[in-house]
XYZ file of C-alpha atoms in Angstrom:
108
model
C -0.165 -0.291 0.064
C 1.622 3.380 -0.732
C 0.993 7.258 -0.664
C 1.971 9.320 -2.600
C 2.067 12.732 -4.079
C 4.310 11.958 -6.918
C 1.442 13.888 -9.028
C 1.640 17.013 -6.742
C -2.622 16.702 -6.052
C -1.902 15.358 -1.892
C -1.471 12.250 -0.631
C -5.588 11.581 -0.273
C -6.592 8.750 -1.788
C -4.785 5.655 -0.846
C -4.191 2.988 -3.627
C -3.014 -0.499 -3.541
C -1.767 -2.579 -6.623
C -1.432 -6.063 -7.015
C 0.913 -6.888 -10.468
C 2.133 -10.168 -11.749
C 4.268 -11.574 -13.960
C 3.154 -11.730 -17.879
C 3.362 -10.739 -21.662
C 4.496 -6.513 -21.568
C 5.636 -7.304 -17.089
C 1.939 -6.908 -16.116
C -0.298 -10.176 -16.041
C -3.613 -8.285 -13.915
C -3.977 -4.928 -12.164
C -6.278 -4.395 -9.368
C -6.134 -1.271 -7.766
C -8.082 -0.999 -4.090
C -9.243 3.057 -3.161
C -9.997 3.424 -0.158
C -11.463 7.235 0.275
C -13.771 7.575 3.338
C -13.162 3.324 4.787
C -15.142 2.834 1.270
C -13.264 0.101 -0.525
C -13.582 -0.412 -4.507
C -11.756 -2.889 -7.210
C -11.270 -2.619 -10.390
C -13.615 -4.190 -12.953
C -12.059 -7.060 -14.855
C -12.995 -8.833 -18.560
C -12.286 -12.333 -19.392
C -12.272 -11.891 -22.259
C -8.951 -9.604 -22.369
C -6.016 -12.163 -22.220
C -2.909 -9.631 -21.448
C -4.009 -6.388 -19.422
C -0.690 -4.831 -20.337
C -1.457 -0.681 -18.471
C -4.631 -0.137 -18.963
C -6.402 -2.958 -18.014
C -7.247 -3.851 -20.970
C -9.577 -0.921 -22.375
C -6.593 -0.240 -25.539
C -7.144 -4.035 -26.663
C -10.835 -4.108 -26.093
C -11.391 -0.157 -28.140
C -9.455 -2.875 -31.237
C -11.359 -5.530 -31.181
C -15.131 -3.778 -31.378
C -12.317 -1.374 -34.815
C -11.899 -4.300 -35.871
C -15.744 -6.096 -35.858
C -16.679 -2.757 -36.222
C -14.789 -2.481 -40.273
C -15.638 -6.361 -41.328
C -19.592 -5.810 -40.718
C -19.542 -2.235 -41.520
C -20.350 -1.102 -38.878
C -20.329 2.184 -36.666
C -17.395 1.579 -33.814
C -18.527 2.418 -30.148
C -15.077 4.486 -30.092
C -13.642 6.934 -32.893
C -10.148 9.290 -33.487
C -12.589 11.642 -31.610
C -12.428 9.865 -28.779
C -8.798 9.435 -29.034
C -7.826 12.910 -29.519
C -10.019 14.155 -26.662
C -8.812 11.294 -24.224
C -5.167 12.579 -25.408
C -5.607 15.875 -24.467
C -6.734 15.142 -21.924
C -3.473 13.277 -20.290
C -2.163 16.787 -21.400
C -3.606 18.491 -19.396
C -3.844 16.939 -16.414
C 0.411 16.583 -16.852
C 0.083 19.964 -17.520
C -1.877 20.988 -14.662
C 0.994 19.879 -12.245
C 3.250 21.884 -13.901
C 1.957 24.371 -13.416
C 0.124 24.435 -10.543
C -3.189 25.412 -11.845
C -6.097 24.051 -13.915
C -5.755 23.706 -17.110
C -8.968 23.506 -19.550
C -9.456 21.937 -22.431
C -9.404 25.186 -24.501
C -5.684 25.606 -23.993
C -4.615 21.935 -25.428
C -7.110 21.391 -28.391
C-alpha cells in the first residue's frame, strides 16, 4: 500500500496494486481505493488475455474497431475520442507542472 504525492495532487487517496508477471511485464492489475472507509475494486474482463497498463481498454477498443470494419457498422470509439483522451492527459500534466487548472480549450 502506498501514499504518494508524486503527481503533486495531495495524499488524500490510498492506492494498492497487485501486479504479476506476464506479457509486457504485467499480468493483472487490481486497484483498491480507500476513501472514507470505502473499498473499490477495479472492474475486470475475462476476455482480455493481457491486461497491460490500461486494464485492457485499448485491446477492447481494437477488437471493437476490427468488428466494426468487418460488419460495416459504426465503431464505439472513434478518432475524436482518442484525441480527447490524449488532450485530457496533456491538460493534466500541464496542470501539475503549472500548479493551476488547465482547460481543454488550452490544449485542443
